[in-house]
mmCIF file of C-alpha atoms in Angstrom:
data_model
loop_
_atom_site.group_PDB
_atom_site.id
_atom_site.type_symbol
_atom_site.label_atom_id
_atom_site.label_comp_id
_atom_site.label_asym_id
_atom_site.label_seq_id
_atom_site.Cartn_x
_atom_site.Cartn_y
_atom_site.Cartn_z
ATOM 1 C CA UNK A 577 87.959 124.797 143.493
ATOM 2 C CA UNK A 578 87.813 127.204 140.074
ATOM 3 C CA UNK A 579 88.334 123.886 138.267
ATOM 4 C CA UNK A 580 85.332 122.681 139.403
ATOM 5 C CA UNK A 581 83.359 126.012 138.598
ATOM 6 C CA UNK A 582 84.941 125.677 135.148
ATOM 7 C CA UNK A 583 83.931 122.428 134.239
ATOM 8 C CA UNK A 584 80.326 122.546 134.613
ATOM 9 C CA UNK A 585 80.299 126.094 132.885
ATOM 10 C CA UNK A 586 82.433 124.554 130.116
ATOM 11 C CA UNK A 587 79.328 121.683 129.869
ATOM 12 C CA UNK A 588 77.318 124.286 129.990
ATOM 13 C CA UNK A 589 78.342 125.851 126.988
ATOM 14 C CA UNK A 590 79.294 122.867 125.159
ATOM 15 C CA UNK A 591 75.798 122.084 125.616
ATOM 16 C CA UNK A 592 74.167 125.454 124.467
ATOM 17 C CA UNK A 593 76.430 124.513 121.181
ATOM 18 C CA UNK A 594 74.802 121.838 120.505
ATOM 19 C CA UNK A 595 71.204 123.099 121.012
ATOM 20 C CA UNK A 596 72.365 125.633 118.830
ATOM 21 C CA UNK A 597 73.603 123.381 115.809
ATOM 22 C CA UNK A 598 70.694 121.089 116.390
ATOM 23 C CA UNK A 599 68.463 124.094 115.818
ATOM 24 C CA UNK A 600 69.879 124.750 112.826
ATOM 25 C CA UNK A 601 69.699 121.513 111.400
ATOM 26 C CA UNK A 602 66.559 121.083 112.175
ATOM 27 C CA UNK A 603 65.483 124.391 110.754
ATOM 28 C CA UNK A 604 67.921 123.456 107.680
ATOM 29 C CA UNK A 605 65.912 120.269 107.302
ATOM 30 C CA UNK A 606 62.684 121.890 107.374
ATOM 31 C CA UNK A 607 63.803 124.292 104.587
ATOM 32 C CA UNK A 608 64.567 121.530 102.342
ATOM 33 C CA UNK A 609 61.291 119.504 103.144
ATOM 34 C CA UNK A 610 59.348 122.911 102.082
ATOM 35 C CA UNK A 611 61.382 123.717 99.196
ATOM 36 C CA UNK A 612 60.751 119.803 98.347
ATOM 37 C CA UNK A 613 56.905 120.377 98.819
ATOM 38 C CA UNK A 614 56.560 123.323 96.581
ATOM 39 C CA UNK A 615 59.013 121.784 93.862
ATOM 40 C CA UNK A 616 56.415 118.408 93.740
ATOM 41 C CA UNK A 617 53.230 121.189 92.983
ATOM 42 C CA UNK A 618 52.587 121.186 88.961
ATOM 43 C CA UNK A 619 52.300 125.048 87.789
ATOM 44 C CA UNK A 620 50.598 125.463 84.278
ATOM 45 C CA UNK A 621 51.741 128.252 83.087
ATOM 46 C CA UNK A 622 55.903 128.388 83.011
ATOM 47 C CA UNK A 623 58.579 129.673 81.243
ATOM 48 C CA UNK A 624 60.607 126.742 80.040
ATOM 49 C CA UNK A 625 59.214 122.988 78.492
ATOM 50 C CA UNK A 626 57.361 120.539 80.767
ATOM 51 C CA UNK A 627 59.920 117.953 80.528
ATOM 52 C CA UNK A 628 62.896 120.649 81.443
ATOM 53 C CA UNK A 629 61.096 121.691 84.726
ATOM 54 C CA UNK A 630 60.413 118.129 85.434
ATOM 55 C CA UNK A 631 64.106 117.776 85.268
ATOM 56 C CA UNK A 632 65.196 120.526 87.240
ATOM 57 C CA UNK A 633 62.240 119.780 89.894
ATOM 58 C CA UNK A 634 63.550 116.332 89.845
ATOM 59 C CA UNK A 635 67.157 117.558 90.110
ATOM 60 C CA UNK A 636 66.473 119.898 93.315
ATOM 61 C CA UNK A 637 64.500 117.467 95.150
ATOM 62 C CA UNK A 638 67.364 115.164 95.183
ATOM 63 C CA UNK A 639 69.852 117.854 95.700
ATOM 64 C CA UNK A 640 67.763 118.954 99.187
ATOM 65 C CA UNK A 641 67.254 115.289 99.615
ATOM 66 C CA UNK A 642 70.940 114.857 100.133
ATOM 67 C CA UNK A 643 71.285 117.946 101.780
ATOM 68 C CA UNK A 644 68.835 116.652 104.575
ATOM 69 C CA UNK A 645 70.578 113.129 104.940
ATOM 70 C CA UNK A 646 73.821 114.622 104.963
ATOM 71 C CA UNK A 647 72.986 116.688 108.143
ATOM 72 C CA UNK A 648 71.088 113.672 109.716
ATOM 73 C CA UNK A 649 73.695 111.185 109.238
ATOM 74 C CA UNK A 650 77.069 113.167 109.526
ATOM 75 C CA UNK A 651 77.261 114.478 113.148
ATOM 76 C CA UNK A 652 80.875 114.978 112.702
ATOM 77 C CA UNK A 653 82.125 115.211 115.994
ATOM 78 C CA UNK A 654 79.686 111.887 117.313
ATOM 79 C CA UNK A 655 80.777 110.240 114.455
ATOM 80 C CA UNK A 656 84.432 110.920 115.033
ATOM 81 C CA UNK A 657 84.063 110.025 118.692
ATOM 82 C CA UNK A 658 82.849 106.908 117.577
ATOM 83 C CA UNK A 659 85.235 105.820 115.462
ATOM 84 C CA UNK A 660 87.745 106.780 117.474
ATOM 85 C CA UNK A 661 85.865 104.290 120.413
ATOM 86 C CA UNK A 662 85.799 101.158 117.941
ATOM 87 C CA UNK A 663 89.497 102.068 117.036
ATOM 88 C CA UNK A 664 90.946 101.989 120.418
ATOM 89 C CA UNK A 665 88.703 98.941 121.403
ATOM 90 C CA UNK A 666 90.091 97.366 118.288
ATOM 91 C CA UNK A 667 93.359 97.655 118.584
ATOM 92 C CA UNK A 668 93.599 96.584 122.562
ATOM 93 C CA UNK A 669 91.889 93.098 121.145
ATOM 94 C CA UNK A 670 94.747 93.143 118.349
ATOM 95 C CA UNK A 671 97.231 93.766 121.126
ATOM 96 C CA UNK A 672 95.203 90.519 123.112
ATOM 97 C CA UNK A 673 95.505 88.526 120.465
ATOM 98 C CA UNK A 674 99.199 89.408 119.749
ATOM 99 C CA UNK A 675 99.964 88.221 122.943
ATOM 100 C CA UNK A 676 98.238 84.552 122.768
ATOM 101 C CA UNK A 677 99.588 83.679 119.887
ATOM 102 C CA UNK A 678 102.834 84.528 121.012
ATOM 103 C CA UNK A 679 102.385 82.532 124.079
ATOM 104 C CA UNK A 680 100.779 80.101 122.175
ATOM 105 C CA UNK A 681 104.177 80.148 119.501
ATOM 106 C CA UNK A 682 106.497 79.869 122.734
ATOM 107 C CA UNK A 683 104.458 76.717 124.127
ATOM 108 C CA UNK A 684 104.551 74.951 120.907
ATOM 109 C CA UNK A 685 108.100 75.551 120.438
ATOM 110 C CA UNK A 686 108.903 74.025 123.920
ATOM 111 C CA UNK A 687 106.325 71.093 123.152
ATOM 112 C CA UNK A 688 108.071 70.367 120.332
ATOM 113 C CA UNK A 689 111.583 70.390 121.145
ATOM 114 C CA UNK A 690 110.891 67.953 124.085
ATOM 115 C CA UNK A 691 108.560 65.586 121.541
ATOM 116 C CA UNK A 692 111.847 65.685 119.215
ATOM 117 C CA UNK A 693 114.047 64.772 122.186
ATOM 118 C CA UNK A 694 111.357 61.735 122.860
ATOM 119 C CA UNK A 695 111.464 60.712 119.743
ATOM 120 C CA UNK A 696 115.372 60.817 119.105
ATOM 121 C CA UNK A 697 115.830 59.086 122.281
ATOM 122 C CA UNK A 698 113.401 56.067 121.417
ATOM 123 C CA UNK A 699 113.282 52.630 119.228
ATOM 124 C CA UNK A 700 111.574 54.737 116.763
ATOM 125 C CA UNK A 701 114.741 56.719 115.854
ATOM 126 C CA UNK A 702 117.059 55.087 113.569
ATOM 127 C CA UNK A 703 118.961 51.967 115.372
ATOM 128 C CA UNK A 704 122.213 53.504 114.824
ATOM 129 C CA UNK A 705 123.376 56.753 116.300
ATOM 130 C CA UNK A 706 123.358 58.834 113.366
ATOM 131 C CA UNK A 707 119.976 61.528 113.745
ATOM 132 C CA UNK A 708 117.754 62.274 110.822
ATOM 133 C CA UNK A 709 115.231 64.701 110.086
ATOM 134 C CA UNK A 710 111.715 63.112 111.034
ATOM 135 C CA UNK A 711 110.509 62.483 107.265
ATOM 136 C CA UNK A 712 113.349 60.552 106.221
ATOM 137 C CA UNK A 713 113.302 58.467 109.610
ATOM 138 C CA UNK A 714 109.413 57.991 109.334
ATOM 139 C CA UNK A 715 110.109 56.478 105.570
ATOM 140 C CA UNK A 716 112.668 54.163 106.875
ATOM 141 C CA UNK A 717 110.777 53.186 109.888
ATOM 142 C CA UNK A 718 107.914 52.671 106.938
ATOM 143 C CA UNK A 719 110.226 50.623 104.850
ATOM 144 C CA UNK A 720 110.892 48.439 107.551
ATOM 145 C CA UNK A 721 107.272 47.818 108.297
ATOM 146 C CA UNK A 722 106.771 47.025 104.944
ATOM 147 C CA UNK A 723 105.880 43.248 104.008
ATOM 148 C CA UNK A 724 108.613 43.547 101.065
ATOM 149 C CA UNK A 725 111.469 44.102 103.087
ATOM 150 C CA UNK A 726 111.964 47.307 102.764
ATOM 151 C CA UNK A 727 112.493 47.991 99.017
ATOM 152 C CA UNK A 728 109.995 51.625 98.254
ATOM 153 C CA UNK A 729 111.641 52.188 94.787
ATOM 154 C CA UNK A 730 108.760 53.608 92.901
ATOM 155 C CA UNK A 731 106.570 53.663 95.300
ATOM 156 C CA UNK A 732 103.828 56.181 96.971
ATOM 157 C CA UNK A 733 106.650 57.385 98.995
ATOM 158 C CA UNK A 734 108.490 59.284 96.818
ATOM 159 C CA UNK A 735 110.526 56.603 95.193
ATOM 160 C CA UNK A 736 113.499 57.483 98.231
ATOM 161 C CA UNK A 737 116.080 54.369 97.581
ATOM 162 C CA UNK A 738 116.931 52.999 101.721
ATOM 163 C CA UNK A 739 120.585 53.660 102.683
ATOM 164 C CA UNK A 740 122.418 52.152 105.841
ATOM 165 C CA UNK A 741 125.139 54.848 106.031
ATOM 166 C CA UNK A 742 124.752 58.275 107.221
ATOM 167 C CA UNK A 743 122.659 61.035 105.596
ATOM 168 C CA UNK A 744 124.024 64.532 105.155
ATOM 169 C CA UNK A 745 123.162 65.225 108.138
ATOM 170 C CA UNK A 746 125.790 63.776 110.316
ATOM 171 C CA UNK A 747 125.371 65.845 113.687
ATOM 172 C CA UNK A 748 122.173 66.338 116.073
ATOM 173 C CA UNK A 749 119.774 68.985 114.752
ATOM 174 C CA UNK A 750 120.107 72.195 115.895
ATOM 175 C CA UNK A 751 116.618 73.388 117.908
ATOM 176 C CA UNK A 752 115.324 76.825 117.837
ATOM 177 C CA UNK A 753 112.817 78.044 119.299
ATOM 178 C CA UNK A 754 112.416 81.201 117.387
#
């Protein structure tokens, strides 16, 4: 029950702190805009050359200038609530998207081990036993296709010369699915 009384008096205050600073800023900004307003009024008879009080009118105006945006535009605490917002809606997404493409990694992998198995198990593998990686079996199957029986010497694929023995790679392929 005293948390309850405590958290509408702590609202309460919170929100007398914020009338307060937005009184202030507001009377801060209306300081500037008058100080602004007196700078832009042309006096006759000064001290210093025209062209240096031009300057330093110039100067101040842009100096209050600033001074107003920078209270408009840099609520700290808004601004910081903000960002932190965007940054934890940010990084759940990242965490989303972590997650498909790790599904979407482990279905590929499985898709692609059982298309390897297909195709090592069917007339498109080599006709004897011996397994080869899927390039080298694709330019034989190629070669065979071919209307010159099978001779791709300096060729467009990659001048590989057609053996009948076994590669280097004697033994079935290892799969991975990492």
């Amino acid at each position: 029950m005293a948390n309850q009384r405590a958290l509408p008096q702590s609202k309460e205050s919170l929100l007398q702190n914020y009338n307060k600073r937005l009184k202030d800023d507001i009377r801060s900004i209306l300081d500037n805009l008058t100080e602004i307003i007196k700078t832009a009024k042309v006096e006759d008879e000064t001290q210093v050359s025209r062209a240096t009080q031009a300057e330093q009118d110039h100067y101040e105006m842009h100096v209050r200038a600033a001074n107003i945006q920078f209270l408009i535009l840099n609520d700290f605490p808004s601004v910081n609530e903000a960002i932190s917002l965007q940054n934890q809606q940010l990084r759940s997404l990242q965490e989303e998207c972590d997650k498909k493409l790790t599904s979407l990694r482990d279905e590929i992998a499985i898709d692609l081990y059982e298309l390897e198995e297909e195709y090592y198990s069917s007339s498109y593998s080599q006709l004897d036993s011996t397994d080869l990686p899927l390039c080298e079996a694709y330019r034989r199957w190629d070669s065979w296709a071919s209307p010159d029986g099978g001779d791709i010497s300096g060729s467009a694929h990659g001048g590989v010369e057609d053996t009948d023995g076994p590669t280097s790679q004697e033994t079935s392929p290892k799969h991975d699915l990492n």
